[in-house]
PDB file of C-alpha atoms in Angstrom:
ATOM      1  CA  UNK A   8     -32.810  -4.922   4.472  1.00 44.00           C
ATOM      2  CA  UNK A   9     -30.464  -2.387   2.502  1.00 46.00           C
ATOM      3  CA  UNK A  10     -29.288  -0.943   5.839  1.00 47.00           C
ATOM      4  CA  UNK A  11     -28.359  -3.907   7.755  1.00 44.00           C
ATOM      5  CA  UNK A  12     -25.232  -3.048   8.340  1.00 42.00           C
ATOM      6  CA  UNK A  13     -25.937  -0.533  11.058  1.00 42.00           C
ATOM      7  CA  UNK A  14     -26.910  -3.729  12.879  1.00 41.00           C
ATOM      8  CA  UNK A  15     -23.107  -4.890  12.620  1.00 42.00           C
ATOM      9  CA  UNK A  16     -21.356  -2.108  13.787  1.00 41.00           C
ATOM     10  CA  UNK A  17     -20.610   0.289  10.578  1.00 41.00           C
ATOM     11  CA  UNK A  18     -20.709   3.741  11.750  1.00 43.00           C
ATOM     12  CA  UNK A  19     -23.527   6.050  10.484  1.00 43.00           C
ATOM     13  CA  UNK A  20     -24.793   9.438  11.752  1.00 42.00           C
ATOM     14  CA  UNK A  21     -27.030   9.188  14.770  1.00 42.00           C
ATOM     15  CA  UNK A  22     -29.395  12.072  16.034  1.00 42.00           C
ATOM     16  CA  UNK A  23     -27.431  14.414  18.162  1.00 42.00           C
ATOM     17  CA  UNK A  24     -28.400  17.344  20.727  1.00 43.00           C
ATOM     18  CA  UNK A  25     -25.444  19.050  19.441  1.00 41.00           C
ATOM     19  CA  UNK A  26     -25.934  22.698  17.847  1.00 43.00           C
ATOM     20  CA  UNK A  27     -24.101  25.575  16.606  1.00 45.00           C
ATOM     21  CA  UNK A  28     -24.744  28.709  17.657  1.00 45.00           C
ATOM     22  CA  UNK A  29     -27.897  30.278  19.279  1.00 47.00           C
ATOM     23  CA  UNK A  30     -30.147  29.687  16.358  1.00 46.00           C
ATOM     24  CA  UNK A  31     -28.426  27.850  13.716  1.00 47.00           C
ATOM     25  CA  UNK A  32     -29.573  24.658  12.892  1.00 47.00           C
ATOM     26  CA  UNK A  33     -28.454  21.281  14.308  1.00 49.00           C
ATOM     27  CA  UNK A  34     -26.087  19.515  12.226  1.00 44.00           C
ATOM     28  CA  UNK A  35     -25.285  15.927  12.634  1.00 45.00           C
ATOM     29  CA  UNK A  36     -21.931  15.031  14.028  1.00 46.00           C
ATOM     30  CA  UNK A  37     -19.104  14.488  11.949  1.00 41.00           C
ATOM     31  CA  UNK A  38     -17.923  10.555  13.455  1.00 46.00           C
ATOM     32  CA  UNK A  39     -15.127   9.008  11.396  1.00 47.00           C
ATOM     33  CA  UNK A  40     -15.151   6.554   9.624  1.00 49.00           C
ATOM     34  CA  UNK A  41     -12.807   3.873   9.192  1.00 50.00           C
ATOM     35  CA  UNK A  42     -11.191   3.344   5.653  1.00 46.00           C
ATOM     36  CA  UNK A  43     -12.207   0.225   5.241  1.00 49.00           C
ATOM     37  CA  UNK A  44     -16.432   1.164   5.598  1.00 51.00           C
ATOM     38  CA  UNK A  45     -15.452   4.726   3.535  1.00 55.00           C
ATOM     39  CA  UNK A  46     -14.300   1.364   0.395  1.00 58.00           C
ATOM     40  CA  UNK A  47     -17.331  -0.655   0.891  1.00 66.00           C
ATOM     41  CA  UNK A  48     -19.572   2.722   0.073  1.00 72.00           C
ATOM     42  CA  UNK A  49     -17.006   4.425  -2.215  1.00 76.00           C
ATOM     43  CA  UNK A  50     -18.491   7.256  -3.760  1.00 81.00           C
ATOM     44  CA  UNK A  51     -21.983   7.122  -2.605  1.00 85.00           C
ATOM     45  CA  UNK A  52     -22.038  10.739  -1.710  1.00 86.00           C
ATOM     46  CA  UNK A  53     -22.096  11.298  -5.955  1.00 89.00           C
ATOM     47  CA  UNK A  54     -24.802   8.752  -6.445  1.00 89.00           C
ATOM     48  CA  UNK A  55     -27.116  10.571  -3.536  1.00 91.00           C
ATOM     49  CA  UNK A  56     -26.656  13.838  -4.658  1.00 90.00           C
ATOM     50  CA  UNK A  57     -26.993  12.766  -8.556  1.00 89.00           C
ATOM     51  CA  UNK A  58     -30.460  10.597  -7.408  1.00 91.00           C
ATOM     52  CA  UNK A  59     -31.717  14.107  -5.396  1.00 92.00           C
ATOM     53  CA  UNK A  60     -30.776  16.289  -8.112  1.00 90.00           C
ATOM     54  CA  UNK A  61     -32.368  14.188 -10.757  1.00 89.00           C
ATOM     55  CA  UNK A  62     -35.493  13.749  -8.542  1.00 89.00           C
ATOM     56  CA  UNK A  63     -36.424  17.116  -7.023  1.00 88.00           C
ATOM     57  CA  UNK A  64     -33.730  19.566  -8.116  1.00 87.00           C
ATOM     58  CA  UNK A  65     -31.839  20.665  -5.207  1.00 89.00           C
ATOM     59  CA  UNK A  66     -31.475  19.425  -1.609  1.00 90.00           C
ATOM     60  CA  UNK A  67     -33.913  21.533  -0.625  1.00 90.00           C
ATOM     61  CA  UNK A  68     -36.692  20.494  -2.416  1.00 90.00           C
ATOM     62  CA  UNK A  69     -35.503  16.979  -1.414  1.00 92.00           C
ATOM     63  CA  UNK A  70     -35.278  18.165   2.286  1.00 92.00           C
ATOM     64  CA  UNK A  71     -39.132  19.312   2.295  1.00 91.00           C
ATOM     65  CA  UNK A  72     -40.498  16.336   0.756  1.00 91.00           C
ATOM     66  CA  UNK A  73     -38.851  14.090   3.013  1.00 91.00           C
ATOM     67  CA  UNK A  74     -39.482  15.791   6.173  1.00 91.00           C
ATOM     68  CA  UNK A  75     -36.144  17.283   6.775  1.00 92.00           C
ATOM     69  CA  UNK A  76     -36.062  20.678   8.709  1.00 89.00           C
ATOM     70  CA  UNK A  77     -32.443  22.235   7.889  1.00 90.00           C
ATOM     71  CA  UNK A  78     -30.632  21.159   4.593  1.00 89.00           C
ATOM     72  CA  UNK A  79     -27.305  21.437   6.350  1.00 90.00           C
ATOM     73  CA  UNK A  80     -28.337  17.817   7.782  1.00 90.00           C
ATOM     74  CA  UNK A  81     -27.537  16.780   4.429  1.00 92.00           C
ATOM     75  CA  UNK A  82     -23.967  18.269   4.095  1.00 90.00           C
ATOM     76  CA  UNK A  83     -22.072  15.409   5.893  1.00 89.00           C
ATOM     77  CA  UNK A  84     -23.841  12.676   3.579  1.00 88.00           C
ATOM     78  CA  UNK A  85     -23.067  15.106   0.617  1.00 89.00           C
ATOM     79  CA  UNK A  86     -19.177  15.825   1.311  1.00 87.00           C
ATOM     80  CA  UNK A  87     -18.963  11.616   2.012  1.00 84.00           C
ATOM     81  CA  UNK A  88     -18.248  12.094   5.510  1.00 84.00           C
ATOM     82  CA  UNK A  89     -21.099   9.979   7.117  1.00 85.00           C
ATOM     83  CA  UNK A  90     -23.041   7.351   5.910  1.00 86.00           C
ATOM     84  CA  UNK A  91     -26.567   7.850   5.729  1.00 87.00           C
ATOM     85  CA  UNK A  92     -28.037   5.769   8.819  1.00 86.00           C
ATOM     86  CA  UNK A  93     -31.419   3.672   9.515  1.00 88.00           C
ATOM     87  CA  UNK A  94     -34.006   6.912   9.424  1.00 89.00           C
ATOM     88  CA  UNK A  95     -32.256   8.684   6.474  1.00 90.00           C
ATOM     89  CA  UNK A  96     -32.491   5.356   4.386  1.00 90.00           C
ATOM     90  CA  UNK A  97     -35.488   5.069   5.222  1.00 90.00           C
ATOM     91  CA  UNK A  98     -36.408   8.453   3.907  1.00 91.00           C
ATOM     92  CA  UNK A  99     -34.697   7.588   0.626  1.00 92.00           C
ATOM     93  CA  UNK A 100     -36.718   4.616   0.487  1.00 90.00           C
ATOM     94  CA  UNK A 101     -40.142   6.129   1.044  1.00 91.00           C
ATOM     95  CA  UNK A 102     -38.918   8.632  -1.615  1.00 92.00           C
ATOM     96  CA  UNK A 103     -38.169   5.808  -4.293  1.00 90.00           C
ATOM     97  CA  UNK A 104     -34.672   5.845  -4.540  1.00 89.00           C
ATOM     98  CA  UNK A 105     -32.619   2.703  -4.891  1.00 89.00           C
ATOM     99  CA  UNK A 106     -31.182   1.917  -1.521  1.00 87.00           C
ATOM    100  CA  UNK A 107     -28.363  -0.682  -2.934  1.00 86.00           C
ATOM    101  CA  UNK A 108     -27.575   1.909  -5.728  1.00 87.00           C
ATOM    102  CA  UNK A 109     -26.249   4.450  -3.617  1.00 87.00           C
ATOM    103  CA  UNK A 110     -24.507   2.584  -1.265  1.00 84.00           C
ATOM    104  CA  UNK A 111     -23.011   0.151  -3.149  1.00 81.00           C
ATOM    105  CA  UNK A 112     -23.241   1.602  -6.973  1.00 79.00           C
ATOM    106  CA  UNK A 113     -25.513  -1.438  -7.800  1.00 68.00           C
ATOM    107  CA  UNK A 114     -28.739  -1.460  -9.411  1.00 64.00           C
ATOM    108  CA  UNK A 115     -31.923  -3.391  -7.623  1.00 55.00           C
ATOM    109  CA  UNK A 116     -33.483  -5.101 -10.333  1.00 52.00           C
ATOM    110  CA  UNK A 117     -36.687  -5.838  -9.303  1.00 50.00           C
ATOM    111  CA  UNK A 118     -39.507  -7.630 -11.225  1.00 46.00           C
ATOM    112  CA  UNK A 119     -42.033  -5.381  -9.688  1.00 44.00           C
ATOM    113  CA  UNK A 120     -40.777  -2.484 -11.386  1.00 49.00           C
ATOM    114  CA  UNK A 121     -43.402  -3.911 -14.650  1.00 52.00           C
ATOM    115  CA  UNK A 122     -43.863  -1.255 -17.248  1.00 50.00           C
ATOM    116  CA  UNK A 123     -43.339   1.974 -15.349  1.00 51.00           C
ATOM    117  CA  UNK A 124     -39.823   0.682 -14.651  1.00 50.00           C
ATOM    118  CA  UNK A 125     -39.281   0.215 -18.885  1.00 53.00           C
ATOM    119  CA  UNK A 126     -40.300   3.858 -19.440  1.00 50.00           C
ATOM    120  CA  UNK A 127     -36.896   4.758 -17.321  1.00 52.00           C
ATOM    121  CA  UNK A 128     -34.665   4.708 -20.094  1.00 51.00           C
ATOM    122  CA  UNK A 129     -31.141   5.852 -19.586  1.00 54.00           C
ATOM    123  CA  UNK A 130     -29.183   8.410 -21.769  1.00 56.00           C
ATOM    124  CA  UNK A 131     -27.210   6.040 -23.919  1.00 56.00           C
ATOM    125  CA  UNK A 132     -30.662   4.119 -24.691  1.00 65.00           C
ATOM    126  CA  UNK A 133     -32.374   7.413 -25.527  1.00 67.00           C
ATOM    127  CA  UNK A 134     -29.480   8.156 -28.008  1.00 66.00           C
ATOM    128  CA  UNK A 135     -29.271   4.974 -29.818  1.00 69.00           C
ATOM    129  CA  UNK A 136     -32.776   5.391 -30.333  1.00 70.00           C
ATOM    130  CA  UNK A 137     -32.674   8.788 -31.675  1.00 74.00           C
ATOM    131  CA  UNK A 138     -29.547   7.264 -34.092  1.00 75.00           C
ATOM    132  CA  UNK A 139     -31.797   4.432 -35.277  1.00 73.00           C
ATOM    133  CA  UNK A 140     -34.547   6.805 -35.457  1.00 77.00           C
ATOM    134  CA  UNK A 141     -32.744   8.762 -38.077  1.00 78.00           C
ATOM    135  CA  UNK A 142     -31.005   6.030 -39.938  1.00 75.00           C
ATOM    136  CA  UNK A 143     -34.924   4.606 -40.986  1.00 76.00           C
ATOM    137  CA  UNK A 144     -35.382   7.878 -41.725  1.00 78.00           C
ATOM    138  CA  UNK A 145     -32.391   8.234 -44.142  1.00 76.00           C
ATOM    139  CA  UNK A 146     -33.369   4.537 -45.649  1.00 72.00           C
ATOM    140  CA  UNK A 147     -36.829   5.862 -46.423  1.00 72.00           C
ATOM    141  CA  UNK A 148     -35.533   8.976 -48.151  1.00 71.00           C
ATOM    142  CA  UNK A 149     -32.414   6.480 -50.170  1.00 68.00           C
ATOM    143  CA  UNK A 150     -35.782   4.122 -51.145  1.00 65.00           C
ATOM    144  CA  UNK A 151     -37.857   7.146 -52.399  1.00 66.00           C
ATOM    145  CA  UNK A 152     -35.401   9.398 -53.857  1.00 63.00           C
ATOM    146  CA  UNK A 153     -32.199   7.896 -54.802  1.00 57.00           C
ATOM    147  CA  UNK A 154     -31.797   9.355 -58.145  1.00 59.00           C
ATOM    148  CA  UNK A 155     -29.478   6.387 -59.807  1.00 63.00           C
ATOM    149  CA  UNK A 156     -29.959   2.839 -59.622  1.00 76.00           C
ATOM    150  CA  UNK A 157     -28.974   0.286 -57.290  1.00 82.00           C
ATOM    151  CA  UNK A 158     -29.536  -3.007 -55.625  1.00 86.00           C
ATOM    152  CA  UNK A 159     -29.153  -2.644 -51.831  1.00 88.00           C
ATOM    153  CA  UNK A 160     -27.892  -0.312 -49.610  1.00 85.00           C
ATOM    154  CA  UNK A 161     -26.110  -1.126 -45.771  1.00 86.00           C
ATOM    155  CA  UNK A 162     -25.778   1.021 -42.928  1.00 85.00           C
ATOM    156  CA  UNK A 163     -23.450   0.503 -40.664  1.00 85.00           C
ATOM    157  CA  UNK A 164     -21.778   2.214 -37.474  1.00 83.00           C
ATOM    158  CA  UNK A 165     -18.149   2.310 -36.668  1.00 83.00           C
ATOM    159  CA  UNK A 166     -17.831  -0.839 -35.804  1.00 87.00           C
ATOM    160  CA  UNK A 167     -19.319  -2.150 -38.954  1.00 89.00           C
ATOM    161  CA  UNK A 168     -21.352  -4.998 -37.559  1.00 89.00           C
ATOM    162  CA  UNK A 169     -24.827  -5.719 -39.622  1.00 88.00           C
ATOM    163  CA  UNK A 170     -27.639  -4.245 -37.450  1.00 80.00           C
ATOM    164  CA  UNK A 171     -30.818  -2.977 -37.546  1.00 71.00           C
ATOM    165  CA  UNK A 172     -30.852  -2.087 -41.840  1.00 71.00           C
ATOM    166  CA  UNK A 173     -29.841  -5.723 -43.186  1.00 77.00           C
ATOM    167  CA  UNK A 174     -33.111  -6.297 -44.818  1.00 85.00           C
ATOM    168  CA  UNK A 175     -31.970  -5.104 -48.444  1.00 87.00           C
ATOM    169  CA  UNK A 176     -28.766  -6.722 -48.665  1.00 90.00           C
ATOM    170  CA  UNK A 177     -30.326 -10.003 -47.261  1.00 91.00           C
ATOM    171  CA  UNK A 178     -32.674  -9.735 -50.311  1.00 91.00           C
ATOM    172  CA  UNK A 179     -29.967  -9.097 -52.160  1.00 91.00           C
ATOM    173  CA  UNK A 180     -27.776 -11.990 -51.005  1.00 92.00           C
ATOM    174  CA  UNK A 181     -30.709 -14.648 -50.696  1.00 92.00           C
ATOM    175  CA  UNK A 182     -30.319 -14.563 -47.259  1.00 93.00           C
ATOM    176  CA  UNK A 183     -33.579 -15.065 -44.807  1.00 92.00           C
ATOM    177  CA  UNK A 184     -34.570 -12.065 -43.023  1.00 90.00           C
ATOM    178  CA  UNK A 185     -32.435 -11.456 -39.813  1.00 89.00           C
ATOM    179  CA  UNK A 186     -29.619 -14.167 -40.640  1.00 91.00           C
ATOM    180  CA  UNK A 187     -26.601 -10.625 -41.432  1.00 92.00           C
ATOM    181  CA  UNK A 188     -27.426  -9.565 -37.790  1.00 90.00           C
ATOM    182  CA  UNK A 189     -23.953  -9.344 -35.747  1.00 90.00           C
ATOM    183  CA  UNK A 190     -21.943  -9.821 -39.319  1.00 92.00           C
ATOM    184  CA  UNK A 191     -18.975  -8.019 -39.744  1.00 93.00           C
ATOM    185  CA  UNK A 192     -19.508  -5.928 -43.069  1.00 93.00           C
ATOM    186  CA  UNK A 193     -15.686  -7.261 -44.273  1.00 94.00           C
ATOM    187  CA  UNK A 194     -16.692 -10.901 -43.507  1.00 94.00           C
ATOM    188  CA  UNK A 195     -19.396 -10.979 -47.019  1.00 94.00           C
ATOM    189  CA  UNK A 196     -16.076 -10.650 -49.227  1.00 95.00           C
ATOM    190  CA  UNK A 197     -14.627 -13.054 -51.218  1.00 94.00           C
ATOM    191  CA  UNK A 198     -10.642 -13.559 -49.500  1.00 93.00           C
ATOM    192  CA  UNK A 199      -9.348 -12.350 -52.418  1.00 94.00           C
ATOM    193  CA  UNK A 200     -11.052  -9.126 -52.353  1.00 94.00           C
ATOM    194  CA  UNK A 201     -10.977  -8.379 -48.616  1.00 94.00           C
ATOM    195  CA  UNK A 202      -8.191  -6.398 -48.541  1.00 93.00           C
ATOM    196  CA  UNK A 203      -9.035  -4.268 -50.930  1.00 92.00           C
ATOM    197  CA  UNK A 204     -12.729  -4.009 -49.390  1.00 92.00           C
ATOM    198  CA  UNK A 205     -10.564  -2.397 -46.562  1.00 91.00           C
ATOM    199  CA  UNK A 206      -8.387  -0.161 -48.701  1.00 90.00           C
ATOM    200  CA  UNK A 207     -11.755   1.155 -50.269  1.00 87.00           C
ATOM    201  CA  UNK A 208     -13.303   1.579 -46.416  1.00 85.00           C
ATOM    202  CA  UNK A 209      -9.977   3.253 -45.026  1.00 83.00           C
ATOM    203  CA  UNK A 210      -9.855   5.942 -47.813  1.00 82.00           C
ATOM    204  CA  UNK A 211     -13.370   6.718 -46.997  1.00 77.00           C
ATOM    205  CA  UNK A 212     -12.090   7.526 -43.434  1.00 69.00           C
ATOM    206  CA  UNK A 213      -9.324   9.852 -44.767  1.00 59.00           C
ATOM    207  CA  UNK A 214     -11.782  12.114 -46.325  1.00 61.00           C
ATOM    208  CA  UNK A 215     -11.939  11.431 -50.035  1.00 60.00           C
ATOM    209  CA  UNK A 216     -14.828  11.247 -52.061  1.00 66.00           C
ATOM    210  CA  UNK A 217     -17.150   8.639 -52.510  1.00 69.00           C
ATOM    211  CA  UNK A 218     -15.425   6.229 -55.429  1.00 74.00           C
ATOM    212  CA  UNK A 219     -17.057   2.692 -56.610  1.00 84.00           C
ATOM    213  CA  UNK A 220     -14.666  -0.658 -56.625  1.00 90.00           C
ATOM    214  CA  UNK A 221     -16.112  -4.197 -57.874  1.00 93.00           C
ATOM    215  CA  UNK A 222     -16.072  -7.126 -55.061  1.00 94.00           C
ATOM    216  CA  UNK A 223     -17.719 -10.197 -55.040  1.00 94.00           C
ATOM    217  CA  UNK A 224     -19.889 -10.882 -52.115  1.00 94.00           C
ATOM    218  CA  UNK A 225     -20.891 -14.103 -50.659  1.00 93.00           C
ATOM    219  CA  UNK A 226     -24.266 -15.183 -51.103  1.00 92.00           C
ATOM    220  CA  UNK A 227     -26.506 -17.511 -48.763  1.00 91.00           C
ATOM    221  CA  UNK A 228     -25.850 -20.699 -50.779  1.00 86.00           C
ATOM    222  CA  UNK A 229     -21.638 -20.149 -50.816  1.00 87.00           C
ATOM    223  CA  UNK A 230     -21.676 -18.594 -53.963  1.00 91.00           C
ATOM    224  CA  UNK A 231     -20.741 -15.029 -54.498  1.00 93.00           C
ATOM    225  CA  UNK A 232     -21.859 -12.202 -56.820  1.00 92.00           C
ATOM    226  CA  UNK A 233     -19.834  -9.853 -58.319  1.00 93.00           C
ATOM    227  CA  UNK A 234     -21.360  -6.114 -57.367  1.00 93.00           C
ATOM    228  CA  UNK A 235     -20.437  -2.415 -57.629  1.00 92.00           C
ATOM    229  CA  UNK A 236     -20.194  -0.849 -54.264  1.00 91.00           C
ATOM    230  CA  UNK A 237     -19.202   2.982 -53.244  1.00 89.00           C
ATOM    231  CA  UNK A 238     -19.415   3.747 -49.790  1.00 88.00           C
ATOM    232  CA  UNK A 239     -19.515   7.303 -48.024  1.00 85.00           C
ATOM    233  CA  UNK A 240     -18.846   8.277 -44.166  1.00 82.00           C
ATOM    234  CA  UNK A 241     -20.686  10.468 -41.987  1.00 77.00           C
ATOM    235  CA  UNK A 242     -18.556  12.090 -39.484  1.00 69.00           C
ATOM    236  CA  UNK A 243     -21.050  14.345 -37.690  1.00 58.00           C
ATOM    237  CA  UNK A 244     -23.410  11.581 -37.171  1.00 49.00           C
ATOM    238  CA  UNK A 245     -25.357  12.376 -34.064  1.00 52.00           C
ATOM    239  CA  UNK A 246     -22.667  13.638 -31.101  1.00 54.00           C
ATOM    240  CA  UNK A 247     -19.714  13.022 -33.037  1.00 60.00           C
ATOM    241  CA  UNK A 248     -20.586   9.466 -33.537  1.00 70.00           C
ATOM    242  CA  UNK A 249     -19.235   7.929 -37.532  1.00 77.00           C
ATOM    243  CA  UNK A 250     -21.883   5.936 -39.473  1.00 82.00           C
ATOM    244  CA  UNK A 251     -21.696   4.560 -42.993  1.00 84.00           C
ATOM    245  CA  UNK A 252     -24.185   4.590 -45.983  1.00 86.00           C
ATOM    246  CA  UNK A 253     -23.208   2.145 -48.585  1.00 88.00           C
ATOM    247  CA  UNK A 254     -25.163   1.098 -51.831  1.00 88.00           C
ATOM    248  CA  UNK A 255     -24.126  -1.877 -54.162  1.00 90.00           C
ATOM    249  CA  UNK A 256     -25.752  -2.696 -57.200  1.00 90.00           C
ATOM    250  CA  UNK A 257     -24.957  -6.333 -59.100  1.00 89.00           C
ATOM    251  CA  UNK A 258     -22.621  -6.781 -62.071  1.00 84.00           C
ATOM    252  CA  UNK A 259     -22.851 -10.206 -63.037  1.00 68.00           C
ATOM    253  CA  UNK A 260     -24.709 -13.294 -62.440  1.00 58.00           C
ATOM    254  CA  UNK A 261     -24.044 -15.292 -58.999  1.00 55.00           C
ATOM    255  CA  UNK A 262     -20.293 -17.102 -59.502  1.00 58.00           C
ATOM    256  CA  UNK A 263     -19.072 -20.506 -58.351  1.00 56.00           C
ATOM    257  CA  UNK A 264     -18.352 -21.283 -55.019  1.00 59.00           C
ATOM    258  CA  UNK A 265     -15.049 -20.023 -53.682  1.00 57.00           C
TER     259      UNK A 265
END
């Protein structure tokens, strides 16, 4: 059980007679807590109040759905003083929250949690989808509208590793659908024209205009093709995050190998 330790001696809060003054509410003691038990649950006093504030809104909403007559009770969990004991974990846990979480800063991944648990997405996975969201979007519009002619187009993210938008440049290349995922962009360049594949990405960075250079591309067999590619950056990509929109479009017939 999450709060087993209380069994082995770690110090908690316990229910006390003590109280304030006539009619102020009873607050649990203070008891200190040796440095060593304070490491073990480093910082859960952020993760409770972040998991109450998420859940209900304040500690007194909290407080009232758990059963909790004064809020102060709360205040020596909240300032990391005490350790929540047996009864307030068990109120957490009747309330949902992750027990091992907020003690220990570990998720419980449990294979009960079935579909509800997938519709809990985090921040970061809510932004990537709203990114990949609106580079489709941006593909759609470069399919419909693009008002001169090319082959393929990539998009890529700072770290220019093929992603989700490899299915035109596969066609392009021969390759079978899904085989550019986790490519580096620079790696489907000839050797002799991968430095200047990074010349022509860097002065993208520094702000000048979109220019076109000639570099020959490895196809799926070994052989390369020689294509026209300009590329263009988008600083203010969703939160400050840098994308890239390149298009390509073929010059000559596929070349020998090397």
């Amino acid at each position: 059980m999450a709060w087993s330790f209380l069994r082995n001696g770690v110090t908690g809060s316990r229910k006390s007679n003590v109280h304030g003054p006539a009619g102020a509410c009873p607050v649990p003691p203070v008891r200190k807590t040796d440095w060593k038990t304070m490491d073990i649950y480093k910082d859960f006093n952020f993760r409770l109040r972040e998991y109450i504030l998420k859940k209900h809104g304040s500690v007194s909403a909290f407080c009232r759905v758990a059963g909790i007559k004064y809020p102060a009770q709360m205040t020596p969990y909240l300032q990391g003083k005490s350790v929540p004991g047996r009864k307030m974990l068990e109120k957490l846990q009747k309330d949902g929250a992750d027990i091992d979480w907020i003690l220990h800063g570990e998720k419980t991944h449990s294979p009960a949690a079935g579909l509800g648990g997938c519709l809990k997405t985090s921040g970061y996975k809510v932004e990537m989808d709203d990114i990949i969201r609106r580079m489709r979007r941006l593909c759609r519009q470069m399919d419909e509208s693009f008002p001169t002619p090319f082959d393929t187009y990539i998009v890529l993210d700072s770290t220019l590793l093929l992603g989700e938008f490899t299915d035109s440049l596969e066609r392009f290349l021969g390759y079978e659908p899904g085989a550019l995922k986790g490519v580096h962009f620079l790696d489907l360049f000839h050797s002799g024209d991968r430095k200047s594949a990074r010349c022509h990405l860097e002065s993208c960075d520094g702000g000048s205009s979109p220019s076109e250079t000639i570099s020959r591309f490895r196809s799926a067999g070994g052989r390369y093709v020689s294509a026209e590619w300009s590329i263009q950056a988008n600083h203010d990509a969703g939160n400050g995050k840098k994308e890239y929109v390149i298009i390509a479009r073929r010059r000559e017939a596929f070349m020998g190998i090397g």
